[in-house]
PDB file of C-alpha atoms and ligand atoms in Angstrom:
ATOM      1  CA  MET A   1      -8.875  -3.666 -25.427  1.00 81.00           C
ATOM      2  CA  ASP A   2      -9.857  -1.350 -22.584  1.00 95.00           C
ATOM      3  CA  ILE A   3      -6.965  -1.110 -20.142  1.00 98.00           C
ATOM      4  CA  ARG A   4      -6.325   1.428 -17.411  1.00 98.00           C
ATOM      5  CA  ILE A   5      -3.129   2.323 -15.574  1.00 98.00           C
ATOM      6  CA  GLY A   6      -2.869   4.045 -12.203  1.00 98.00           C
ATOM      7  CA  GLN A   7      -0.067   5.142  -9.932  1.00 98.00           C
ATOM      8  CA  GLY A   8      -0.006   5.782  -6.197  1.00 98.00           C
ATOM      9  CA  TYR A   9       2.405   7.316  -3.725  1.00 98.00           C
ATOM     10  CA  ASP A  10       2.388   7.544   0.068  1.00 97.00           C
ATOM     11  CA  VAL A  11       4.683   8.451   2.936  1.00 97.00           C
ATOM     12  CA  HIS A  12       4.384   7.813   6.661  1.00 97.00           C
ATOM     13  CA  ALA A  13       6.653   9.047   9.446  1.00 98.00           C
ATOM     14  CA  LEU A  14       8.392   6.559  11.721  1.00 98.00           C
ATOM     15  CA  LYS A  15       8.220   6.689  15.499  1.00 97.00           C
ATOM     16  CA  ALA A  16       9.603   4.410  18.200  1.00 97.00           C
ATOM     17  CA  GLY A  17       7.222   2.014  19.884  1.00 96.00           C
ATOM     18  CA  LEU A  18       4.512   1.947  17.184  1.00 95.00           C
ATOM     19  CA  PRO A  19       3.555  -1.177  15.201  1.00 96.00           C
ATOM     20  CA  MET A  20       4.881  -1.468  11.651  1.00 97.00           C
ATOM     21  CA  TRP A  21       2.607  -2.946   8.974  1.00 98.00           C
ATOM     22  CA  LEU A  22       3.718  -3.188   5.338  1.00 98.00           C
ATOM     23  CA  GLY A  23       1.939  -5.046   2.566  1.00 98.00           C
ATOM     24  CA  GLY A  24      -0.485  -6.516   5.091  1.00 98.00           C
ATOM     25  CA  VAL A  25       2.324  -8.091   7.137  1.00 98.00           C
ATOM     26  CA  GLN A  26       3.435  -7.036  10.619  1.00 97.00           C
ATOM     27  CA  ILE A  27       7.154  -6.265  10.502  1.00 97.00           C
ATOM     28  CA  PRO A  28       9.394  -6.986  13.525  1.00 96.00           C
ATOM     29  CA  SER A  29      10.670  -3.457  14.246  1.00 97.00           C
ATOM     30  CA  GLU A  30      11.428  -1.070  17.088  1.00 96.00           C
ATOM     31  CA  THR A  31       9.775   1.728  15.101  1.00 97.00           C
ATOM     32  CA  GLY A  32       6.396   1.924  13.383  1.00 96.00           C
ATOM     33  CA  PHE A  33       4.242   4.329  11.410  1.00 96.00           C
ATOM     34  CA  VAL A  34       2.477   7.421  12.692  1.00 94.00           C
ATOM     35  CA  ALA A  35      -1.031   7.145  11.203  1.00 92.00           C
ATOM     36  CA  HIS A  36      -4.775   7.342  11.709  1.00 88.00           C
ATOM     37  CA  SER A  37      -5.124   3.792  10.319  1.00 89.00           C
ATOM     38  CA  ASP A  38      -2.695   0.920  10.962  1.00 92.00           C
ATOM     39  CA  GLY A  39      -0.259   2.963   8.826  1.00 95.00           C
ATOM     40  CA  ASP A  40       0.322   0.360   6.118  1.00 97.00           C
ATOM     41  CA  VAL A  41       1.912   2.798   3.698  1.00 98.00           C
ATOM     42  CA  ALA A  42       2.373   0.099   1.029  1.00 98.00           C
ATOM     43  CA  ILE A  43      -1.328  -0.725   0.943  1.00 98.00           C
ATOM     44  CA  HIS A  44      -2.180   2.991   0.905  1.00 97.00           C
ATOM     45  CA  ALA A  45      -0.024   3.580  -2.191  1.00 98.00           C
ATOM     46  CA  LEU A  46      -1.528   0.486  -3.810  1.00 98.00           C
ATOM     47  CA  CYS A  47      -5.085   1.696  -3.104  1.00 98.00           C
ATOM     48  CA  ASP A  48      -4.251   5.057  -4.674  1.00 98.00           C
ATOM     49  CA  ALA A  49      -2.885   3.315  -7.783  1.00 98.00           C
ATOM     50  CA  LEU A  50      -6.092   1.277  -8.146  1.00 98.00           C
ATOM     51  CA  LEU A  51      -8.303   4.315  -7.556  1.00 98.00           C
ATOM     52  CA  GLY A  52      -6.160   6.416  -9.888  1.00 98.00           C
ATOM     53  CA  ALA A  53      -6.601   3.929 -12.737  1.00 98.00           C
ATOM     54  CA  LEU A  54     -10.343   4.654 -12.663  1.00 98.00           C
ATOM     55  CA  ALA A  55     -10.022   8.363 -11.770  1.00 98.00           C
ATOM     56  CA  LEU A  56     -11.833   7.718  -8.491  1.00 98.00           C
ATOM     57  CA  GLY A  57      -9.795  10.125  -6.363  1.00 97.00           C
ATOM     58  CA  ASP A  58      -7.626   8.888  -3.497  1.00 96.00           C
ATOM     59  CA  ILE A  59      -7.989   6.949  -0.252  1.00 94.00           C
ATOM     60  CA  GLY A  60      -8.073  10.163   1.783  1.00 91.00           C
ATOM     61  CA  HIS A  61     -11.293  10.992  -0.078  1.00 93.00           C
ATOM     62  CA  HIS A  62     -12.919   7.574   0.404  1.00 94.00           C
ATOM     63  CA  PHE A  63     -11.643   6.872   3.939  1.00 91.00           C
ATOM     64  CA  PRO A  64     -11.052  10.284   5.584  1.00 87.00           C
ATOM     65  CA  ASP A  65      -8.626  10.398   8.517  1.00 83.00           C
ATOM     66  CA  THR A  66     -11.067  12.705  10.294  1.00 82.00           C
ATOM     67  CA  SER A  67     -13.550   9.817  10.584  1.00 80.00           C
ATOM     68  CA  ASP A  68     -13.586   7.577  13.679  1.00 83.00           C
ATOM     69  CA  GLU A  69     -14.787   4.783  11.393  1.00 82.00           C
ATOM     70  CA  TRP A  70     -11.259   4.417   9.993  1.00 82.00           C
ATOM     71  CA  LYS A  71      -9.295   4.972  13.223  1.00 83.00           C
ATOM     72  CA  GLY A  72      -6.755   2.163  13.617  1.00 83.00           C
ATOM     73  CA  VAL A  73      -8.370   0.322  10.702  1.00 89.00           C
ATOM     74  CA  ASP A  74      -6.639  -2.709   9.189  1.00 94.00           C
ATOM     75  CA  SER A  75      -5.573  -1.360   5.780  1.00 96.00           C
ATOM     76  CA  LYS A  76      -6.351  -4.758   4.209  1.00 97.00           C
ATOM     77  CA  LEU A  77     -10.006  -3.825   4.712  1.00 96.00           C
ATOM     78  CA  LEU A  78      -9.463  -0.591   2.762  1.00 96.00           C
ATOM     79  CA  LEU A  79      -7.799  -2.552  -0.055  1.00 98.00           C
ATOM     80  CA  LYS A  80     -10.724  -4.974  -0.136  1.00 98.00           C
ATOM     81  CA  ARG A  81     -13.161  -2.045  -0.427  1.00 97.00           C
ATOM     82  CA  VAL A  82     -11.121  -0.479  -3.230  1.00 98.00           C
ATOM     83  CA  CYS A  83     -11.004  -3.813  -5.109  1.00 98.00           C
ATOM     84  CA  ALA A  84     -14.797  -3.998  -4.799  1.00 98.00           C
ATOM     85  CA  MET A  85     -15.042  -0.524  -6.399  1.00 98.00           C
ATOM     86  CA  VAL A  86     -12.817  -1.754  -9.244  1.00 98.00           C
ATOM     87  CA  SER A  87     -14.940  -4.842  -9.939  1.00 98.00           C
ATOM     88  CA  GLU A  88     -18.223  -2.897  -9.550  1.00 98.00           C
ATOM     89  CA  ARG A  89     -17.026  -0.742 -12.438  1.00 97.00           C
ATOM     90  CA  GLY A  90     -16.349  -3.797 -14.592  1.00 98.00           C
ATOM     91  CA  TYR A  91     -12.575  -4.025 -14.273  1.00 98.00           C
ATOM     92  CA  ALA A  92     -10.179  -6.713 -13.058  1.00 98.00           C
ATOM     93  CA  VAL A  93      -6.686  -6.156 -11.689  1.00 98.00           C
ATOM     94  CA  SER A  94      -4.153  -7.415 -14.221  1.00 98.00           C
ATOM     95  CA  ASN A  95      -1.046  -6.733 -12.141  1.00 98.00           C
ATOM     96  CA  VAL A  96       0.417  -4.393  -9.550  1.00 98.00           C
ATOM     97  CA  ASP A  97       3.993  -3.369  -8.801  1.00 98.00           C
ATOM     98  CA  ILE A  98       5.037  -1.781  -5.495  1.00 98.00           C
ATOM     99  CA  THR A  99       8.380  -0.271  -4.468  1.00 98.00           C
ATOM    100  CA  ILE A 100       8.996   0.314  -0.748  1.00 98.00           C
ATOM    101  CA  ALA A 101      11.849   2.615   0.309  1.00 98.00           C
ATOM    102  CA  LEU A 102      12.800   2.016   3.935  1.00 98.00           C
ATOM    103  CA  GLN A 103      16.233   2.288   5.554  1.00 97.00           C
ATOM    104  CA  ALA A 104      15.606  -0.045   8.500  1.00 97.00           C
ATOM    105  CA  PRO A 105      14.688  -2.698   9.437  1.00 97.00           C
ATOM    106  CA  LYS A 106      15.552  -4.941   6.512  1.00 95.00           C
ATOM    107  CA  ILE A 107      12.288  -6.226   5.019  1.00 97.00           C
ATOM    108  CA  GLY A 108      13.417  -8.113   1.917  1.00 97.00           C
ATOM    109  CA  PHE A 109      12.893 -11.519   3.548  1.00 97.00           C
ATOM    110  CA  LEU A 110       9.219 -10.640   4.142  1.00 98.00           C
ATOM    111  CA  VAL A 111       8.482  -9.755   0.501  1.00 98.00           C
ATOM    112  CA  PRO A 112       7.115 -13.260  -0.344  1.00 98.00           C
ATOM    113  CA  GLN A 113       4.723 -12.984   2.610  1.00 98.00           C
ATOM    114  CA  MET A 114       3.572  -9.512   1.498  1.00 98.00           C
ATOM    115  CA  ARG A 115       2.965 -10.719  -2.066  1.00 98.00           C
ATOM    116  CA  ALA A 116       0.938 -13.683  -0.815  1.00 98.00           C
ATOM    117  CA  CYS A 117      -1.074 -11.498   1.531  1.00 98.00           C
ATOM    118  CA  LEU A 118      -1.867  -8.787  -1.045  1.00 98.00           C
ATOM    119  CA  ALA A 119      -2.732 -11.359  -3.723  1.00 98.00           C
ATOM    120  CA  GLY A 120      -5.116 -13.023  -1.279  1.00 98.00           C
ATOM    121  CA  VAL A 121      -6.862  -9.766  -0.391  1.00 98.00           C
ATOM    122  CA  MET A 122      -7.158  -8.752  -4.060  1.00 98.00           C
ATOM    123  CA  GLY A 123      -8.198 -12.246  -5.178  1.00 98.00           C
ATOM    124  CA  ILE A 124      -5.503 -12.497  -7.860  1.00 98.00           C
ATOM    125  CA  ALA A 125      -2.528 -14.795  -8.446  1.00 98.00           C
ATOM    126  CA  GLU A 126       0.701 -14.084  -6.609  1.00 98.00           C
ATOM    127  CA  ASP A 127       2.624 -13.764  -9.868  1.00 98.00           C
ATOM    128  CA  ARG A 128       0.526 -10.667 -10.609  1.00 98.00           C
ATOM    129  CA  VAL A 129       1.730  -8.940  -7.436  1.00 98.00           C
ATOM    130  CA  SER A 130       5.252  -7.525  -7.335  1.00 98.00           C
ATOM    131  CA  VAL A 131       6.754  -6.035  -4.177  1.00 98.00           C
ATOM    132  CA  LYS A 132      10.262  -4.591  -4.167  1.00 98.00           C
ATOM    133  CA  ALA A 133      12.142  -3.274  -1.156  1.00 98.00           C
ATOM    134  CA  THR A 134      15.013  -0.815  -1.280  1.00 97.00           C
ATOM    135  CA  THR A 135      16.922   1.583   0.936  1.00 97.00           C
ATOM    136  CA  THR A 136      17.929   5.073  -0.177  1.00 96.00           C
ATOM    137  CA  GLU A 137      21.616   4.536   0.687  1.00 96.00           C
ATOM    138  CA  ARG A 138      21.137   6.640   3.840  1.00 96.00           C
ATOM    139  CA  LEU A 139      20.111   9.689   1.769  1.00 98.00           C
ATOM    140  CA  GLY A 140      17.129  11.924   2.499  1.00 98.00           C
ATOM    141  CA  PHE A 141      14.372  11.483   5.084  1.00 98.00           C
ATOM    142  CA  VAL A 142      14.084   7.772   4.321  1.00 98.00           C
ATOM    143  CA  GLY A 143      17.827   7.321   4.713  1.00 98.00           C
ATOM    144  CA  ARG A 144      17.800   9.157   8.044  1.00 98.00           C
ATOM    145  CA  GLY A 145      15.164   6.730   9.294  1.00 97.00           C
ATOM    146  CA  GLU A 146      12.482   9.410   9.583  1.00 98.00           C
ATOM    147  CA  GLY A 147       9.920   7.733   7.343  1.00 98.00           C
ATOM    148  CA  CYS A 148       8.980   5.272   4.644  1.00 98.00           C
ATOM    149  CA  GLU A 149       8.103   6.100   1.055  1.00 98.00           C
ATOM    150  CA  VAL A 150       6.143   3.834  -1.313  1.00 98.00           C
ATOM    151  CA  TRP A 151       5.296   3.965  -5.023  1.00 98.00           C
ATOM    152  CA  ALA A 152       2.772   1.652  -6.672  1.00 98.00           C
ATOM    153  CA  VAL A 153       1.380   1.123 -10.159  1.00 98.00           C
ATOM    154  CA  ALA A 154      -1.656  -0.916 -11.113  1.00 98.00           C
ATOM    155  CA  LEU A 155      -2.954  -2.122 -14.452  1.00 98.00           C
ATOM    156  CA  LEU A 156      -6.668  -2.844 -14.844  1.00 98.00           C
ATOM    157  CA  VAL A 157      -8.434  -4.601 -17.713  1.00 98.00           C
ATOM    158  CA  ALA A 158     -12.127  -4.378 -18.552  1.00 97.00           C
ATOM    159  CA  GLU A 159     -13.878  -7.681 -17.888  1.00 92.00           C
TER     160      GLU A 159
HETATM  161 MG1   MG B 201      -1.227   6.730   4.223  1.00 67.21          MG
END
């Protein structure tokens, strides 16, 4: 059986007055992410996991932040493009697992919405999409409310 695993990691800084998108869902928050795109750091880590599984580089390579084409882009569109690359190469997404570290606001109640959204964009069942939210117990840059950190892994199987 031909299976591939990939991991992704991303960080975005937080700033007052910006929109906050995570896992394709807009989060009610007084702070949001500094970014060239919509700043959905969870989707960015997920894209890097999917690309990493096929050794296709990272999202910065495919969607450069120097390009006006991707300015303010909805990250769900980037995820859709990455999923197309995966299927073009003959693979299907078996499952993904995402961990979001954010001190505030609390986002746990939005996890079901994120899972549904990501599953929809990827065209896979919701029980193949795991999203976990944690704080860092007020430690480090995440704990000080300076940013958000996300890890993702993805497993692909050859079709
Ligand atoms: Mg990013």
